[in-house]
CSV table of C-alpha atoms in Angstrom, one decimal:
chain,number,residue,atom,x,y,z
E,1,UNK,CA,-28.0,-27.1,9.3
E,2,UNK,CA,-24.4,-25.9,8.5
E,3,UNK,CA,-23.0,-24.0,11.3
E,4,UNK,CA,-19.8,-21.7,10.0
E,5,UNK,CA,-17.1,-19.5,12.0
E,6,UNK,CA,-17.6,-16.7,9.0
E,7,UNK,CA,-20.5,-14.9,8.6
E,8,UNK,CA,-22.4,-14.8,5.1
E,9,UNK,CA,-21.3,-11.7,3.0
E,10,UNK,CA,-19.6,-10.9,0.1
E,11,UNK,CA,-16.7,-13.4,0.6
E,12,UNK,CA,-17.8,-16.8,0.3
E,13,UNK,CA,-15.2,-19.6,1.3
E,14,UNK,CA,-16.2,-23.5,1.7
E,15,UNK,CA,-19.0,-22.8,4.2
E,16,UNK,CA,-20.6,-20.9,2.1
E,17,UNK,CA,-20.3,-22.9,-0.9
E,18,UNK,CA,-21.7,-26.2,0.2
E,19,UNK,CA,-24.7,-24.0,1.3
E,20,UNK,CA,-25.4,-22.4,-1.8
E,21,UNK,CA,-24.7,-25.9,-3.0
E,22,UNK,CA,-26.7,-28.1,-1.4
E,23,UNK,CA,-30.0,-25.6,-1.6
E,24,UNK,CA,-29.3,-25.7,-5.4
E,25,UNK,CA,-29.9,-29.2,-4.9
E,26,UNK,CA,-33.2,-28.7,-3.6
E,27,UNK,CA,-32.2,-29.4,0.0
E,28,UNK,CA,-33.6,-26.9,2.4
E,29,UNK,CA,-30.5,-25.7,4.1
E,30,UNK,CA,-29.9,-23.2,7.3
E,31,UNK,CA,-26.8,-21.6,7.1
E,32,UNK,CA,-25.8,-20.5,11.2
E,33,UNK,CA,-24.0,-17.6,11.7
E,34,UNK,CA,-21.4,-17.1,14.5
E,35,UNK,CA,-23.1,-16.0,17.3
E,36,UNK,CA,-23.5,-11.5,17.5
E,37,UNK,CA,-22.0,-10.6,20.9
E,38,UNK,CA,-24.1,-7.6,21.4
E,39,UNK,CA,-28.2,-6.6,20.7
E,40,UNK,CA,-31.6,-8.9,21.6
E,41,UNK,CA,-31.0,-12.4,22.8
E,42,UNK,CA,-33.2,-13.3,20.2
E,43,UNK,CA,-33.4,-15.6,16.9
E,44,UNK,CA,-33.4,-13.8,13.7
E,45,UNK,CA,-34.2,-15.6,10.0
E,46,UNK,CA,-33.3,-14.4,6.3
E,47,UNK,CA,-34.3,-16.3,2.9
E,48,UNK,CA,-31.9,-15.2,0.9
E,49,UNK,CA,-32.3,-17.3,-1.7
E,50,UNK,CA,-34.9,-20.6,-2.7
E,51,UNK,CA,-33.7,-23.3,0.2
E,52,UNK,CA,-31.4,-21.2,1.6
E,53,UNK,CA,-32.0,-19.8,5.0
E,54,UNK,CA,-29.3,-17.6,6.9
E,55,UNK,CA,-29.8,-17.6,10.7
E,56,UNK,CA,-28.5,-14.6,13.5
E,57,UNK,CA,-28.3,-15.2,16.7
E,58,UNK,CA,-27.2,-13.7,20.3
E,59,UNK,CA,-25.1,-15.9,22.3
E,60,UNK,CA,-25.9,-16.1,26.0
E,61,UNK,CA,-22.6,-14.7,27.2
E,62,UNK,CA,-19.1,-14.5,25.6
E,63,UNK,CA,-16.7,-17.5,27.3
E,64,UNK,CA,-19.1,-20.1,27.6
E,65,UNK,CA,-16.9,-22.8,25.9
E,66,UNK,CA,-14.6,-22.0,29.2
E,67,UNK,CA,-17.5,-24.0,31.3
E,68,UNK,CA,-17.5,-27.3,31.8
E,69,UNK,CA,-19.2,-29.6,29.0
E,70,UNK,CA,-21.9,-30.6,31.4
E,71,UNK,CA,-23.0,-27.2,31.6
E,72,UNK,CA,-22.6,-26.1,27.7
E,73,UNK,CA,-24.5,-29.4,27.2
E,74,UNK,CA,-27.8,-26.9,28.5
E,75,UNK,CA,-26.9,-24.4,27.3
E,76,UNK,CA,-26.5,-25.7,23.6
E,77,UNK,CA,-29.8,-28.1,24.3
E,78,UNK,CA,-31.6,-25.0,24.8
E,79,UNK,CA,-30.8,-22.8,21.7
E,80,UNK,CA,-31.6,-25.5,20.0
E,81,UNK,CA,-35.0,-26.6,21.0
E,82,UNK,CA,-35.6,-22.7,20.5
E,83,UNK,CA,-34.4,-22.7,17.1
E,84,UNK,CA,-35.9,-25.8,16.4
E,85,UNK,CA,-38.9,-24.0,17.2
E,86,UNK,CA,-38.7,-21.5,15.7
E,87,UNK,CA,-38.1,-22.9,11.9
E,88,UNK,CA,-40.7,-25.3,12.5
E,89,UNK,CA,-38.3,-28.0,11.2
E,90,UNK,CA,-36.5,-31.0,11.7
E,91,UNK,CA,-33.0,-31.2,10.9
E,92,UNK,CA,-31.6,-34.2,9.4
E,93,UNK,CA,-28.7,-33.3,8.9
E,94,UNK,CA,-26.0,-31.2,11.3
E,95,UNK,CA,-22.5,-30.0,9.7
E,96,UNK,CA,-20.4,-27.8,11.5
E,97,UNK,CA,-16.8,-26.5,10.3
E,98,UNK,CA,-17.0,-24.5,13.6
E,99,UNK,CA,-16.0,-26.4,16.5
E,100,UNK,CA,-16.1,-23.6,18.9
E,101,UNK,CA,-19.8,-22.3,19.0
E,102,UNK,CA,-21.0,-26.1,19.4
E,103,UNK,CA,-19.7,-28.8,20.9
E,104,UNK,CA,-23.1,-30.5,21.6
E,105,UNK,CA,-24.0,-31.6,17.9
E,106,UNK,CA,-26.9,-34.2,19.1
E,107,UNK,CA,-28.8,-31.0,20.4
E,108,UNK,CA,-30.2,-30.7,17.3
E,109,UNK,CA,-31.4,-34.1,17.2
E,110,UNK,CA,-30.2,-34.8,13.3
E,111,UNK,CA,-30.2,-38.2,11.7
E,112,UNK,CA,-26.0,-37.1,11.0
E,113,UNK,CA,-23.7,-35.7,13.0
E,114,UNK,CA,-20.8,-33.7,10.8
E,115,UNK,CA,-17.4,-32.3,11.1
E,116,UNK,CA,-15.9,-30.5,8.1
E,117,UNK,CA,-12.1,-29.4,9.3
E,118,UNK,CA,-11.3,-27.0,6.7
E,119,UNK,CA,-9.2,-25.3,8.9
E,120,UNK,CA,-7.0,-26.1,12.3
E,121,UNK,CA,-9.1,-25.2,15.2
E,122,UNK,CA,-8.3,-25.1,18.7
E,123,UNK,CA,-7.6,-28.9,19.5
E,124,UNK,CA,-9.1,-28.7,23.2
E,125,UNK,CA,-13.0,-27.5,21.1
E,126,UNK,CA,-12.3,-30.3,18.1
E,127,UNK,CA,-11.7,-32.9,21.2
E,128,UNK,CA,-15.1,-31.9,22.3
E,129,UNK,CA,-17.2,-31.9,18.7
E,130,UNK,CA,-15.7,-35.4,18.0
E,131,UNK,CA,-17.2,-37.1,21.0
E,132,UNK,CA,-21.0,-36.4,19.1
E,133,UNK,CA,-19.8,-36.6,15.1
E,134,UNK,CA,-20.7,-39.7,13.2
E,135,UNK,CA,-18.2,-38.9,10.9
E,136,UNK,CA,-15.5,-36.3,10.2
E,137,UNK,CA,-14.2,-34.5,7.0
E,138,UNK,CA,-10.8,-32.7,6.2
E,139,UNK,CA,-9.6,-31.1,3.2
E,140,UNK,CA,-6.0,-32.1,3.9
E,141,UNK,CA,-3.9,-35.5,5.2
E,142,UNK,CA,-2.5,-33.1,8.1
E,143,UNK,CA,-5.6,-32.0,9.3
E,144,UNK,CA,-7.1,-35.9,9.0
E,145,UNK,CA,-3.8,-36.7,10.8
E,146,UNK,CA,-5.2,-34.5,14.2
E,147,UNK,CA,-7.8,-37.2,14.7
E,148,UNK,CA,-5.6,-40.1,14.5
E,149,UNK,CA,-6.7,-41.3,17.8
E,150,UNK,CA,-10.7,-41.2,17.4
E,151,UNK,CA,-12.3,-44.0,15.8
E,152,UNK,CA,-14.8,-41.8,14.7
E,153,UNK,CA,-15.0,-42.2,10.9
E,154,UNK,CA,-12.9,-40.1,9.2
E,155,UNK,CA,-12.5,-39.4,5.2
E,156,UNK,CA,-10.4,-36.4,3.2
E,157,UNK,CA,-12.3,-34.3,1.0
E,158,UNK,CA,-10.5,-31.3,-1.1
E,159,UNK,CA,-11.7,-28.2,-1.1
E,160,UNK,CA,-14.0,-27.3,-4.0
E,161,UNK,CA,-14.7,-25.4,-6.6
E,162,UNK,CA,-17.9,-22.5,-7.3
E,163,UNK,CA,-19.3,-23.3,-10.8
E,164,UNK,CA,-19.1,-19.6,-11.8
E,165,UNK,CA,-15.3,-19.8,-12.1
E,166,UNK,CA,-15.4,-22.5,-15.0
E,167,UNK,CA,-17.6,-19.6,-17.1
E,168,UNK,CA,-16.0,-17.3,-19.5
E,169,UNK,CA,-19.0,-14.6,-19.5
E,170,UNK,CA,-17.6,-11.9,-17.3
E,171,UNK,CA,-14.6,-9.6,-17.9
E,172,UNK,CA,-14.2,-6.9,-15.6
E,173,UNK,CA,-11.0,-5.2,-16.5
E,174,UNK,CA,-11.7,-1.8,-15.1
E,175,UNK,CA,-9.6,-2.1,-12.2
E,176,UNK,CA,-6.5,-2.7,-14.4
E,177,UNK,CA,-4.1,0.2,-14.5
E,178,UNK,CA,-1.6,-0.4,-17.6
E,179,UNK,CA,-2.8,-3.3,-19.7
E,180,UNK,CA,0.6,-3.8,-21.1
E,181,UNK,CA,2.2,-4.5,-18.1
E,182,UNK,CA,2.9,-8.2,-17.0
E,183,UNK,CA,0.2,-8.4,-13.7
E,184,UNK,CA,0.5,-10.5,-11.1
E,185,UNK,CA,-3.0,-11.7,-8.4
E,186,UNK,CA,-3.2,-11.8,-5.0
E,187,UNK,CA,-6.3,-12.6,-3.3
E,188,UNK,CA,-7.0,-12.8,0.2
E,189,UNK,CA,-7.5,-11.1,3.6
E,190,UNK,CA,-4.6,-9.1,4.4
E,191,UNK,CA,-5.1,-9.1,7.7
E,192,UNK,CA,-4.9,-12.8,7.8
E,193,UNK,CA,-2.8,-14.0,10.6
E,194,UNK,CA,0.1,-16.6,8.8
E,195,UNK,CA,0.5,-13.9,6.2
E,196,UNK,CA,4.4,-13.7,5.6
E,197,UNK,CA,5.0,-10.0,5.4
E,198,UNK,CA,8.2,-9.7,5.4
E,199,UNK,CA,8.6,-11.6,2.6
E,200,UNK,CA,6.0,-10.2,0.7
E,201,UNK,CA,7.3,-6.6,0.6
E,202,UNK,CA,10.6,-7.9,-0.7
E,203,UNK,CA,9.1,-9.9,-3.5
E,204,UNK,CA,7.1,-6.5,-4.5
E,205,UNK,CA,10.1,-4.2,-3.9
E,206,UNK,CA,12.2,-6.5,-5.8
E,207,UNK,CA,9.5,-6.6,-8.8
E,208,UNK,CA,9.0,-2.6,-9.6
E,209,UNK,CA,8.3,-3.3,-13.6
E,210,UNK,CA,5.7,-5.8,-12.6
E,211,UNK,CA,2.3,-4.6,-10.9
E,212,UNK,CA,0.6,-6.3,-8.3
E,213,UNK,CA,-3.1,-6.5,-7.6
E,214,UNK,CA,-4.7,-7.4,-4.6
E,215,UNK,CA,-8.5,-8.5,-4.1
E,216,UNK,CA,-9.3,-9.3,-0.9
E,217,UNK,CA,-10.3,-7.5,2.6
E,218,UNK,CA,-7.6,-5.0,4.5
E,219,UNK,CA,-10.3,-3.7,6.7
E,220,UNK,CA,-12.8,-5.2,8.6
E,221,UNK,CA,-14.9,-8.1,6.3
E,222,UNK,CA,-17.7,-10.9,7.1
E,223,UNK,CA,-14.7,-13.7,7.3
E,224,UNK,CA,-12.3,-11.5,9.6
E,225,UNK,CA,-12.8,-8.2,11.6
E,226,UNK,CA,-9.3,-8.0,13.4
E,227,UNK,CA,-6.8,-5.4,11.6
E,228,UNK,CA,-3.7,-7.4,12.2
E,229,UNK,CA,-1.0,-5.5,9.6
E,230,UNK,CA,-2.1,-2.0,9.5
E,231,UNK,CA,1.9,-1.2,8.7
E,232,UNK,CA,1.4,-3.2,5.9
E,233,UNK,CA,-1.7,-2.2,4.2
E,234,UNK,CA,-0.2,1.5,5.2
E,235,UNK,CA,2.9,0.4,3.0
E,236,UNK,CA,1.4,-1.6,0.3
E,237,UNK,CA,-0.5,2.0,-0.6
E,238,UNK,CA,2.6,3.7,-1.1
E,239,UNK,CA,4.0,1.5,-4.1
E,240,UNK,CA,3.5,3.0,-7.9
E,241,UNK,CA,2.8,-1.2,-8.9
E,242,UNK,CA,0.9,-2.2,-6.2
E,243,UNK,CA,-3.4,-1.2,-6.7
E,244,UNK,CA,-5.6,-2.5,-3.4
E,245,UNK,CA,-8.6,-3.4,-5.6
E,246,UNK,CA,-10.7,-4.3,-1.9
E,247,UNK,CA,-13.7,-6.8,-1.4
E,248,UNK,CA,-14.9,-8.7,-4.7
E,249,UNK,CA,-18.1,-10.2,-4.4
E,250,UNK,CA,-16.9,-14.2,-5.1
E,251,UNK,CA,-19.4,-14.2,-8.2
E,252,UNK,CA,-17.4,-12.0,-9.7
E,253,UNK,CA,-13.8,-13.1,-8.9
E,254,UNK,CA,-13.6,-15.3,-11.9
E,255,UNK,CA,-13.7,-11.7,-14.4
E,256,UNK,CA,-11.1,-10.3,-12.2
E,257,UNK,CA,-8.9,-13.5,-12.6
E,258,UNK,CA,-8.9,-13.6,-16.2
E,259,UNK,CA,-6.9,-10.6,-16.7
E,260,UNK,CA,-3.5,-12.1,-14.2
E,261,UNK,CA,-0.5,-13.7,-16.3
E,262,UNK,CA,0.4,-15.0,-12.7
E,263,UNK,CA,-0.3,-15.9,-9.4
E,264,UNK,CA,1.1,-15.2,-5.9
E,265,UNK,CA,0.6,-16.7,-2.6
E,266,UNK,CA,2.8,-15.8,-0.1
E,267,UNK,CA,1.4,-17.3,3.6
E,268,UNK,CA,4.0,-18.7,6.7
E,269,UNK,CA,4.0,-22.0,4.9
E,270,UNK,CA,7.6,-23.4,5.5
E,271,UNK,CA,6.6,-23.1,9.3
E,272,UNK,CA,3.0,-23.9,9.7
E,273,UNK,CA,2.2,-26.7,7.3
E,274,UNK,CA,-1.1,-27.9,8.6
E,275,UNK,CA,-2.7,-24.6,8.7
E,276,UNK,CA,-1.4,-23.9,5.4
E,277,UNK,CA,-1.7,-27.7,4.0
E,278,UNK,CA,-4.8,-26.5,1.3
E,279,UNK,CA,-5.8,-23.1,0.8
E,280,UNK,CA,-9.2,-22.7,-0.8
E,281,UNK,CA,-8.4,-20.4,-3.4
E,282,UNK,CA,-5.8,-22.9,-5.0
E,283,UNK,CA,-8.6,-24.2,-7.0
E,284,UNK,CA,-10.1,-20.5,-7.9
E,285,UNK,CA,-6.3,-20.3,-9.2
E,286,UNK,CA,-5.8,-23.2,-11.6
E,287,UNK,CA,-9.5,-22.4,-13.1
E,288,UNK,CA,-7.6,-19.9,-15.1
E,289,UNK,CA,-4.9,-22.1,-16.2
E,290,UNK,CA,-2.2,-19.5,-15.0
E,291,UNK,CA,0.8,-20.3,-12.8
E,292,UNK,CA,0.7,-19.9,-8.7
E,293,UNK,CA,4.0,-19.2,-7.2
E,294,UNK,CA,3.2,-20.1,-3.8
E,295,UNK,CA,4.9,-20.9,0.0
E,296,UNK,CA,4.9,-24.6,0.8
E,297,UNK,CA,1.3,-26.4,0.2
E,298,UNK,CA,1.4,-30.1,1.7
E,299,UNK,CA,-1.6,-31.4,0.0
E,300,UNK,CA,-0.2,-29.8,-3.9
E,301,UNK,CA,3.6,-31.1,-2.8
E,302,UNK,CA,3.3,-34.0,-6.2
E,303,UNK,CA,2.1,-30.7,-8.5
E,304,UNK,CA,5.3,-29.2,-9.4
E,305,UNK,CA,4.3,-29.5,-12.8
E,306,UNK,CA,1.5,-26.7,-12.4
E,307,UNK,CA,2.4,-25.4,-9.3
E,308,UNK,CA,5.7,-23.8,-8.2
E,309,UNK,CA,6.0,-23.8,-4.7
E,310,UNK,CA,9.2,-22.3,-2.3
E,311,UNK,CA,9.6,-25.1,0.9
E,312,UNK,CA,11.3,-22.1,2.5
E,313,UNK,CA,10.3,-19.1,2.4
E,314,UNK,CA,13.2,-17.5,2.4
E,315,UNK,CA,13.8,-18.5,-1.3
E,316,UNK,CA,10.2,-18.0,-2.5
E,317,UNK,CA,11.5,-14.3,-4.0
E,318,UNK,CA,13.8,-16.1,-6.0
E,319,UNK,CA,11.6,-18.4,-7.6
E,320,UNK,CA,9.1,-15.6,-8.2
E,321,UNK,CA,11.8,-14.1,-10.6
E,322,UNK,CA,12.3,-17.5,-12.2
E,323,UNK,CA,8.9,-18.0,-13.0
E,324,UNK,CA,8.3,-14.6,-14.2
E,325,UNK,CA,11.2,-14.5,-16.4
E,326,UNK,CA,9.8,-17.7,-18.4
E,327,UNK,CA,5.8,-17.0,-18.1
E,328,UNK,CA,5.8,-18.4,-22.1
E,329,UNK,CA,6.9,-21.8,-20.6
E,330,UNK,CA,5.1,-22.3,-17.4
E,331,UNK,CA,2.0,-20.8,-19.1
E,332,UNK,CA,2.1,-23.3,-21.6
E,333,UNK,CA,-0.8,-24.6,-23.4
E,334,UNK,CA,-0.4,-28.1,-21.6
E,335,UNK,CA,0.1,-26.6,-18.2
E,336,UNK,CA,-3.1,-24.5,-18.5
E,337,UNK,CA,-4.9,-27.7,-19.2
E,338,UNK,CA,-3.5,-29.7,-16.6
E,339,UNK,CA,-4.8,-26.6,-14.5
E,340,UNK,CA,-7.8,-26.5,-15.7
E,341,UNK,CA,-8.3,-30.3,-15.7
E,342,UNK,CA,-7.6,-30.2,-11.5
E,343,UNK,CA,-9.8,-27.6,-10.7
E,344,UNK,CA,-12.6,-29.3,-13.4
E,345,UNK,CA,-12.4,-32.3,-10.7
E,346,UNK,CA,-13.3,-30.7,-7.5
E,347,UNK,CA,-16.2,-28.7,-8.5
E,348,UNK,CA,-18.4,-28.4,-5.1
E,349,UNK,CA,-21.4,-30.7,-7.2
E,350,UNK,CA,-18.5,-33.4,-7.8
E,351,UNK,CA,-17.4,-32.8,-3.7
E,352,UNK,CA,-20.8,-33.4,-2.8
E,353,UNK,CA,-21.3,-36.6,-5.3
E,354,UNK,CA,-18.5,-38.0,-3.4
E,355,UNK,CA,-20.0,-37.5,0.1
E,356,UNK,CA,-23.2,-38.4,-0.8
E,357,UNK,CA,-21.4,-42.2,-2.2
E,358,UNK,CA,-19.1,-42.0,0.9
E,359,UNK,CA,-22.5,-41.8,3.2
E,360,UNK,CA,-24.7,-44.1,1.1
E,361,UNK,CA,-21.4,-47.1,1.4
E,362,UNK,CA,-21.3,-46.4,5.1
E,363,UNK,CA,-25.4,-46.9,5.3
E,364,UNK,CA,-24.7,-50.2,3.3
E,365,UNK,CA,-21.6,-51.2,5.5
E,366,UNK,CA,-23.8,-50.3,9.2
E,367,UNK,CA,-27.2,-52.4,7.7
């Protein structure tokens, strides 16, 4: 059972790789959505794919995480004996990256109780979730460093890496305006809250004989449906270099990729570091060899030799130009294959080869 704060769509981030993962595997996986706030309180099941079961639900009223744990203790006991029900399974075991739907893990009555912190959640719902995890996961030192004071068992694991972006078979260059132009790829929801804006539409005003591409949401999508920078989509529209290319299904992104001579990431870095310590499309980055100018990133800060990265943002428009002005040298053969060598290593099968030898040594070490 992997419970996720994104729904499935289009987008796929960690959650959704590990699902399609693990059920490749021949594990029989149930991916749970976050909870709909309106329509039947009911239980609704989709097999999308072989092993690989997506599960709607209604929660019982919005604010229920408000109430005190004795009472969300019910209230989580009793979804789960109805969805337990309802599969007509066991689970064996239960990994959440959402600490805010359920606290109660051992409702489910798995064999394993996980907690995969890809992101920073509220610390008051991760308190809670910790108290019934056998062991926790975190894809960066600063997040593993907000559990400090559990003894819970506690490993990091980087983000990985969806096998379709180490194949060369698609090319899907449609989108590109003026192939003799030097392009630069952003991809991400532009809505996303640590977005530096500001920033952002200096390094593209600043840029004018370079175009910029962005893939990624600006209205509503299955991993975000608040429209936080309107103003900005509004303005991004009105640049000659700048073509909103929209949602890209992630087995596509790696033909969209290809065709970028550079990369930008440009997120509130400098000023929130453990929220920005590993963003998961580092790795979709270096599969293509090409350079990533980027805010700070904690967990790539001993990688200046693939990836150039501003501590402050404030002079992250200046080393933009740098790089751009000597693409022949930071694109060079043995920086591509250092690149590609990284992201090679944290394929989600290699990820999950490494859990799987973490859980078997703690089985050994508890006998």
């Amino acid at each position: 059972m992997i419970i996720s704060p994104e729904q499935w769509g289009k987008i796929k981030v960690s959650k959704h790789h590990y699902a399609l993962t693990l059920a490749k595997k021949g594990n029989i996986v149930y991916y749970l959505n976050p909870p709909n706030i309106t329509g039947p309180f009911s239980i609704n099941i989709q097999n999308i794919k072989p092993n690989l079961n997506i599960i709607n639900y209604r929660t019982f009223f919005r604010g229920s995480n408000r109430l005190p744990m004795f009472i969300r203790k019910f209230i989580h006991s009793y979804f789960a004996k109805n969805l337990l029900k309802f599969i007509d399974q066991s689970i064996d075991i239960t990994w959440s990256f959402d600490p805010s739907s359920f606290q109660y893990l051992d409702a489910f009555g798995a064999k394993l109780n996980i907690y995969h912190a890809v992101d920073v959640h509220k610390l008051r719902f991760e308190k809670a979730i910790i108290k019934y995890t056998d062991i926790i996961f975190a894809t960066s030192d600063k997040i593993l460093d907000r559990f400090n004071k559990t003894d819970t068992l506690k490993f990091k694991i980087n983000h990985g890496l969806a096998d379709n972006f180490l194949l060369s078979n698609k090319n899907i260059d449609g989108f590109i305006k003026n192939k003799n132009r030097l392009k630069v790829g952003y991809v991400g929801n532009l809505h996303y809250r640590y977005l530096d804006v500001n920033i952002l539409m200096d390094i593209i005003s600043n840029n004018p004989l370079l175009d910029f591409y962005f893939i990624g949401p600006y209205e509503e999508s299955n991993i975000d449906i608040k429209k936080r920078n309107s103003k900005l989509i509004d303005s991004l529209q009105n640049f000659e270099n700048v073509t909103l290319v929209g949602v890209v299904a992630s087995e596509d992104l790696n033909g969209y990729l290809q065709h970028f001579d550079a990369f930008l990431m440009c997120y509130s870095g400098d000023k929130n570091t453990s929220e920005m310590a590993n963003p998961h499309k580092i790795l979709e980055f270096l599969s293509t060899g090409k350079v990533i100018v980027s805010h700070y990133i904690d967990e790539y800060k001993n990688y200046n030799d693939i990836i150039c990265m501003s501590k402050n943002n404030n002079n992250l428009g200046k080393l933009f130009k740098d790089v751009v002005a000597n693409l022949d040298y930071y694109n060079s053969n043995r920086k591509r294959y250092n690149r590609l060598k990284l992201a090679k290593n944290n394929t989600y099968k290699k990820q999950l080869n490494r859990i799987e030898k973490l859980l078997i040594s703690i089985g050994k070490e508890n006998e």
